[in-house]
Short mmCIF file of C-alpha atoms and ligand atoms in Angstrom, two decimals:
data_model
loop_
_atom_site.label_atom_id
_atom_site.label_comp_id
_atom_site.label_asym_id
_atom_site.label_seq_id
_atom_site.Cartn_x
_atom_site.Cartn_y
_atom_site.Cartn_z
CA UNK A 74 37.61 135.84 51.62
CA UNK A 75 36.73 132.89 52.86
CA UNK A 76 37.08 131.14 56.56
CA UNK A 77 40.17 130.24 57.84
CA UNK A 78 40.53 126.67 58.02
CA UNK A 79 42.40 124.98 60.83
CA UNK A 80 44.52 121.85 61.68
CA UNK A 81 46.31 118.87 64.19
CA UNK A 82 49.55 117.48 63.50
CA UNK A 83 49.79 115.66 66.89
CA UNK A 84 53.35 113.38 66.75
CA UNK A 85 54.32 110.67 69.46
CA UNK A 86 56.18 112.40 71.90
CA UNK A 87 53.67 114.41 72.00
CA UNK A 88 54.36 117.80 70.87
CA UNK A 89 50.91 119.38 68.90
CA UNK A 90 50.51 121.27 67.03
CA UNK A 91 47.40 123.67 65.06
CA UNK A 92 48.11 125.83 62.41
CA UNK A 93 45.44 127.82 60.93
CA UNK A 94 45.45 128.08 56.50
CA UNK A 95 45.28 132.29 57.15
CA UNK A 96 48.60 133.10 56.37
CA UNK A 97 49.77 129.82 57.63
CA UNK A 98 50.47 130.70 60.46
CA UNK A 99 51.27 128.62 64.08
CA UNK A 100 48.29 128.87 66.09
CA UNK A 101 49.78 126.71 69.11
CA UNK A 102 52.18 123.85 69.49
CA UNK A 103 52.11 122.46 73.13
CA UNK A 104 55.66 120.68 74.23
CA UNK A 105 54.86 118.31 77.59
CA UNK A 106 57.25 119.72 80.04
CA UNK A 107 59.63 118.49 83.18
CA UNK A 108 55.90 116.53 84.19
CA UNK A 109 54.75 115.14 81.45
CA UNK A 110 52.28 118.35 81.88
CA UNK A 111 51.09 120.17 77.65
CA UNK A 112 52.45 123.58 77.52
CA UNK A 113 51.76 126.17 74.49
CA UNK A 114 55.30 127.32 74.08
CA UNK A 115 53.47 129.33 71.03
CA UNK A 116 52.24 132.80 71.89
CA UNK A 117 47.78 132.82 69.91
CA UNK A 118 44.73 133.69 70.29
CA UNK A 119 41.73 131.29 71.52
CA UNK A 120 40.48 131.36 67.97
CA UNK A 121 41.46 131.71 64.33
CA UNK A 122 39.27 134.36 64.05
CA UNK A 123 40.75 136.83 66.24
CA UNK A 124 43.17 137.10 64.04
CA UNK A 125 40.14 139.24 61.59
CA UNK A 126 40.41 141.65 65.18
CA UNK A 127 41.11 145.00 63.86
CA UNK A 128 42.52 145.20 67.74
CA UNK A 129 44.99 142.54 67.23
CA UNK A 130 45.84 143.35 63.40
CA UNK A 131 46.30 146.91 65.06
CA UNK A 132 49.66 145.81 67.02
CA UNK A 133 51.00 144.83 64.20
CA UNK A 134 52.83 141.36 66.26
CA UNK A 135 52.20 138.32 63.14
CA UNK A 136 51.77 135.88 66.13
CA UNK A 137 52.70 132.46 64.17
CA UNK A 138 52.69 134.35 60.93
CA UNK A 139 53.90 133.21 58.25
CA UNK A 140 56.39 136.45 56.41
CA UNK A 141 57.38 137.74 52.74
CA UNK A 142 57.66 137.89 50.36
CA UNK A 143 60.33 139.67 52.00
CA UNK A 144 60.77 139.50 55.94
CA UNK A 145 61.74 142.51 58.09
CA UNK A 146 62.50 146.09 56.17
CA UNK A 147 63.12 147.31 53.04
CA UNK A 148 65.52 150.44 52.57
CA UNK A 149 64.49 153.63 49.08
CA UNK A 150 60.99 152.34 48.60
CA UNK A 151 61.44 149.45 46.49
CA UNK A 152 64.33 147.71 45.11
CA UNK A 153 65.86 147.49 41.40
CA UNK A 154 65.75 143.69 39.73
CA UNK A 155 67.10 144.15 35.93
CA UNK A 156 67.88 147.52 35.04
CA UNK A 157 64.18 147.56 36.19
CA UNK A 158 62.37 149.71 40.23
CA UNK A 159 59.75 148.47 42.12
CA UNK A 160 57.85 150.35 44.45
CA UNK A 161 56.74 149.00 47.79
CA UNK A 162 54.33 150.34 50.63
CA UNK A 163 55.98 151.42 52.65
CA UNK A 164 54.96 153.17 56.51
CA UNK A 165 57.02 155.84 57.39
CA UNK A 166 59.15 155.30 54.40
CA UNK A 167 60.06 151.70 55.28
CA UNK A 168 58.65 149.47 53.57
CA UNK A 169 58.45 145.82 56.20
CA UNK A 170 57.24 141.97 56.16
CA UNK A 171 55.88 141.58 52.95
CA UNK A 172 53.88 145.30 52.58
CA UNK A 173 49.99 145.84 53.30
CA UNK A 174 48.42 142.70 52.78
CA UNK A 175 51.18 140.44 52.57
CA UNK A 176 51.36 136.42 53.35
CA UNK A 177 50.37 136.03 56.90
CA UNK A 178 47.02 138.12 55.48
CA UNK A 179 46.36 135.42 52.47
CA UNK A 180 44.61 132.59 52.42
CA UNK A 181 46.74 129.53 51.81
CA UNK A 182 45.64 126.22 50.69
CA UNK A 183 46.15 122.70 52.18
CA UNK A 184 48.04 120.55 49.73
CA UNK A 185 49.21 117.32 51.81
CA UNK A 186 48.05 115.88 55.30
CA UNK A 187 50.82 113.30 56.29
CA UNK A 188 50.16 110.70 59.95
CA UNK A 189 52.25 108.58 61.44
CA UNK A 190 55.61 108.95 62.53
CA UNK A 191 56.08 111.99 60.86
CA UNK A 192 53.34 114.46 60.64
CA UNK A 193 52.98 116.71 58.63
CA UNK A 194 50.76 119.53 56.88
CA UNK A 195 51.91 121.24 53.24
CA UNK A 196 49.94 124.59 52.23
CA UNK A 197 50.24 126.64 49.43
CA UNK A 198 50.50 129.65 47.59
CA UNK A 199 50.36 131.60 44.58
CA UNK A 200 51.74 135.07 44.21
CA UNK A 201 51.10 136.46 41.73
CA UNK A 202 53.23 138.80 39.28
CA UNK A 203 53.91 142.19 41.20
CA UNK A 204 51.81 141.33 43.87
CA UNK A 205 52.55 144.03 46.43
CA UNK A 206 54.74 145.18 43.66
CA UNK A 207 56.78 142.62 44.03
CA UNK A 208 57.36 140.89 40.64
CA UNK A 209 56.57 137.16 38.92
CA UNK A 210 54.16 135.20 40.16
CA UNK A 211 55.36 133.24 42.82
CA UNK A 212 53.97 129.74 44.04
CA UNK A 213 55.91 129.10 47.30
CA UNK A 214 55.17 126.10 49.75
CA UNK A 215 55.68 125.17 53.68
CA UNK A 216 55.39 121.90 55.30
CA UNK A 217 55.47 121.81 59.24
CA UNK A 218 56.78 118.37 60.18
CA UNK A 219 56.56 117.13 64.01
CA UNK A 220 59.82 114.35 63.94
CA UNK A 221 61.35 111.82 65.87
CA UNK A 222 63.31 113.74 67.33
CA UNK A 223 60.69 115.46 68.95
CA UNK A 224 61.22 118.97 66.78
CA UNK A 225 58.98 120.97 65.00
CA UNK A 226 60.77 121.68 61.38
CA UNK A 227 59.70 124.05 59.18
CA UNK A 228 60.03 123.85 54.65
CA UNK A 229 59.72 126.03 52.53
CA UNK A 230 59.91 125.99 48.85
CA UNK A 231 59.87 128.64 46.17
CA UNK A 232 59.63 129.00 42.28
CA UNK A 233 59.24 132.55 39.88
CA UNK A 234 58.57 132.12 36.25
CA UNK A 235 61.01 136.14 36.73
CA UNK A 236 63.63 137.14 38.88
CA UNK A 237 62.68 138.64 41.61
CA UNK A 238 63.46 138.52 45.50
CA UNK A 239 62.30 135.91 48.62
CA UNK A 240 63.57 135.90 52.28
CA UNK A 241 60.76 133.59 53.81
CA UNK A 242 60.38 133.17 57.51
CA UNK A 243 57.33 131.81 60.36
CA UNK A 244 57.14 134.65 62.92
CA UNK A 245 56.34 132.54 66.21
CA UNK A 246 56.90 134.43 70.10
CA UNK A 247 58.32 131.75 72.07
CA UNK A 248 57.62 131.52 75.84
CA UNK A 249 58.98 127.89 77.45
CA UNK A 250 56.33 128.63 80.33
CA UNK A 251 53.10 129.46 78.16
CA UNK A 252 52.43 133.11 79.94
CA UNK A 253 54.48 135.31 82.15
CA UNK A 254 57.66 136.78 80.55
CA UNK A 255 60.55 134.77 79.23
CA UNK A 256 62.90 136.86 81.75
CA UNK A 257 64.05 134.15 83.71
CA UNK A 258 64.43 132.16 80.31
CA UNK A 259 68.34 130.93 79.71
CA UNK A 260 69.76 132.27 76.62
CA UNK A 261 72.51 130.40 75.06
CA UNK A 262 73.01 132.91 70.94
CA UNK A 263 76.03 131.23 68.59
CA UNK A 264 75.85 134.33 66.73
CA UNK A 265 79.45 135.54 65.20
CA UNK A 266 78.62 139.46 64.13
CA UNK A 267 75.60 141.51 64.25
CA UNK A 268 74.20 144.31 62.03
CA UNK A 269 74.75 147.91 62.67
CA UNK A 270 70.73 149.80 61.78
CA UNK A 271 69.95 152.88 61.71
CA UNK A 272 67.33 154.98 64.01
CA UNK A 273 64.76 152.75 61.44
CA UNK A 274 65.70 150.05 62.33
CA UNK A 275 67.36 149.60 58.27
CA UNK A 276 70.75 147.51 58.35
CA UNK A 277 73.44 149.62 56.94
CA UNK A 278 76.27 147.46 55.81
CA UNK A 279 78.45 147.24 58.59
CA UNK A 280 78.62 143.87 60.69
CA UNK A 281 78.79 144.61 64.88
CA UNK A 282 81.24 141.32 66.45
CA UNK A 283 79.17 140.08 69.13
CA UNK A 284 82.56 139.10 71.46
CA UNK A 285 81.89 141.07 74.44
CA UNK A 286 78.99 143.33 72.98
CA UNK A 287 75.38 143.77 75.55
CA UNK A 288 74.74 140.54 72.25
CA UNK A 289 76.98 138.08 73.85
CA UNK A 290 74.56 135.88 74.77
CA UNK A 291 77.79 133.00 73.52
CA UNK A 292 77.92 131.32 78.06
CA UNK A 293 73.94 131.39 78.13
CA UNK A 294 72.54 133.58 80.86
CA UNK A 295 69.49 135.13 81.89
CA UNK A 296 67.69 136.87 78.48
CA UNK A 297 66.92 139.99 81.47
CA UNK A 298 70.09 139.94 83.07
CA UNK A 299 71.89 143.50 83.68
CA UNK A 300 72.07 146.07 80.74
CA UNK A 301 69.17 143.61 79.45
CA UNK A 302 66.77 146.17 77.21
CA UNK A 303 64.95 144.13 74.61
CA UNK A 304 66.60 142.66 71.59
CA UNK A 305 64.83 143.37 67.84
CA UNK A 306 68.74 142.56 66.27
CA UNK A 307 69.70 140.27 63.04
CA UNK A 308 71.92 137.90 64.44
CA UNK A 309 74.15 136.32 61.35
CA UNK A 310 76.23 132.94 61.49
CA UNK A 311 76.99 131.73 58.45
CA UNK A 312 76.73 127.51 57.60
CA UNK A 313 73.39 125.14 59.03
CA UNK A 314 73.73 125.06 61.94
CA UNK A 315 72.04 125.64 65.69
CA UNK A 316 72.30 128.80 65.67
CA UNK A 317 70.41 129.36 69.59
CA UNK A 318 68.83 127.69 72.48
CA UNK A 319 67.07 129.00 75.28
CA UNK A 320 65.81 127.51 78.61
CA UNK A 321 63.36 127.28 80.54
CA UNK A 322 63.92 126.00 84.52
CA UNK A 323 60.59 127.14 85.62
CA UNK A 324 58.72 124.10 83.00
CA UNK A 325 62.23 122.21 82.42
CA UNK A 326 61.53 123.23 78.40
CA UNK A 327 64.77 123.09 76.36
CA UNK A 328 64.59 124.76 72.70
CA UNK A 329 67.40 124.40 70.06
CA UNK A 330 66.90 126.48 66.75
CA UNK A 331 68.46 124.59 63.64
CA UNK A 332 68.32 126.45 60.03
CA UNK A 333 70.33 126.27 56.74
CA UNK A 334 69.06 130.26 56.64
CA UNK A 335 72.42 132.58 57.81
CA UNK A 336 70.26 135.09 60.08
CA UNK A 337 67.90 135.16 62.33
CA UNK A 338 65.96 137.90 63.66
CA UNK A 339 65.11 138.01 67.28
CA UNK A 340 62.64 140.05 68.79
CA UNK A 341 61.64 140.57 72.16
CA UNK A 342 58.71 142.85 72.54
CA UNK A 343 58.37 144.91 76.20
CA UNK A 344 54.73 143.86 75.94
CA UNK A 345 51.55 142.78 74.82
CA UNK A 346 47.49 144.77 74.55
CA UNK A 347 45.36 142.87 75.60
CA UNK A 348 44.26 139.64 73.05
CA UNK A 349 42.43 137.39 74.05
CA UNK A 350 45.03 135.19 74.19
CA UNK A 351 45.24 131.59 73.59
CA UNK A 352 43.61 129.00 77.48
CA UNK A 353 43.15 132.87 78.24
CA UNK A 354 47.43 132.63 79.10
CA UNK A 355 48.54 135.83 80.79
CA UNK A 356 51.78 137.67 79.83
CA UNK A 357 53.87 140.26 81.97
CA UNK A 358 56.65 142.78 80.13
CA UNK A 359 58.70 141.11 77.91
CA UNK A 360 56.68 137.82 77.68
CA UNK A 361 58.55 135.98 74.66
CA UNK A 362 61.62 135.45 72.40
CA UNK A 363 61.10 135.10 68.00
CA UNK A 364 63.83 133.72 65.85
CA UNK A 365 62.79 134.31 62.84
CA UNK A 366 65.63 132.42 60.29
CA UNK A 367 65.91 133.69 57.15
CA UNK A 368 68.33 135.77 54.69
CA UNK A 369 68.97 139.43 55.21
CA UNK A 370 67.21 141.91 55.30
CA UNK A 371 67.14 144.59 52.45
CA UNK A 372 69.38 142.28 51.03
CA UNK A 373 68.78 144.50 47.47
CA UNK A 374 70.10 147.18 48.78
CA UNK A 375 73.26 146.16 50.28
CA UNK A 376 76.14 145.33 48.13
CA UNK A 377 78.03 143.06 50.84
CA UNK A 378 74.74 140.93 51.86
CA UNK A 379 74.13 138.06 50.42
CA UNK A 380 71.05 138.13 47.85
CA UNK A 381 68.00 137.24 48.42
CA UNK A 382 67.14 137.19 44.52
CA UNK A 383 65.13 134.14 43.24
CA UNK A 384 65.85 133.33 39.62
CA UNK A 385 63.35 131.20 37.22
CA UNK A 386 66.72 128.34 36.89
CA UNK A 387 65.88 128.37 40.35
CA UNK A 388 64.01 126.27 43.87
CA UNK A 389 64.43 128.56 46.71
CA UNK A 390 65.21 125.53 49.60
CA UNK A 391 64.91 126.64 53.31
CA UNK A 392 65.12 124.97 56.86
CA UNK A 393 64.41 125.59 60.32
CA UNK A 394 63.74 123.19 62.97
CA UNK A 395 63.21 123.86 66.60
CA UNK A 396 64.07 121.25 68.31
CA UNK A 397 63.27 121.07 72.38
CA UNK A 398 64.29 118.14 74.83
CA UNK A 399 63.70 118.77 79.51
CA UNK A 400 67.67 120.13 81.26
C1 LIG B 542 60.44 141.63 64.03
C2 LIG B 542 60.57 143.14 64.09
C3 LIG B 542 59.37 144.04 64.29
C4 LIG B 542 58.89 143.87 63.97
C5 LIG B 542 57.85 142.97 64.12
C6 LIG B 542 56.51 142.77 64.43
O1 LIG B 542 60.57 141.22 63.45
O2 LIG B 542 61.89 143.47 63.48
O3 LIG B 542 60.75 145.25 64.30
O4 LIG B 542 57.74 145.12 65.25
O5 LIG B 542 59.14 141.89 64.16
#
């Protein structure tokens, strides 16, 4: 396996993105705070090679990584496509985030780097037929661009030569202060419903209304408000547009998540293990929050979920932006 390479993009508005070819991973994203000082808002490790360490891999964190072929959990140990059964790698009976050596552990190829007003980097990966058990030779690319309106835009594109499933996302952990906790961050969620989950966090197929629930952040409120017990949930809002807004009074940074994807996993780990974090950042309880925009987890095993099937005649395209401003 070749050593991962890293690349930096800088925008005129002051965003700075660092990406590794290992897992097409976001290593850091610097955003100017209310005083103009750059804050790294995406949790990362101190060097690209730290992502190989046993200690880190044992945590199963997927810091800033690309998740696929199928993000989230798949039940029943596999999928059926056109009457054919494909077994997938499971742990405790559940397939998670594309399997044992999924997209996050592959070296991606740099296709192009563009500078100028909208600097971007495009990376690609060729996933062979039956890699991790999934059918079809899949060609996938991800483009990270820093836009004029101060956003990081992540665009995925994929094609296959045989019917397969695809649910791809990025697993960045955000903390708008670059350290500490997100409990004091304010969150506004546009979701209509959240998916009912069983004890293994597999969707039961039922949609629960957000309104009036523990997950009702339709009016902006502190993440760590009374009753908060951590989030590892799947929120649904169909159509393209704003899905979530988060801000920190401390740094003054506000981030708006816009996506054309119907589902978004919001994940707030209770704590991080002691890891060599970038810039020696120190984290407290509830150190960060992930906004994983995607299709529906376990879609193939739930007839009432929008399909994540990808056919040879189709081109998969998704687009998610994290847009920054000062409050
Ligand atoms: C999220 C969660 C999982 C998991 C992982 C690191 O997508 O749904 O529970 O722990 O990421």
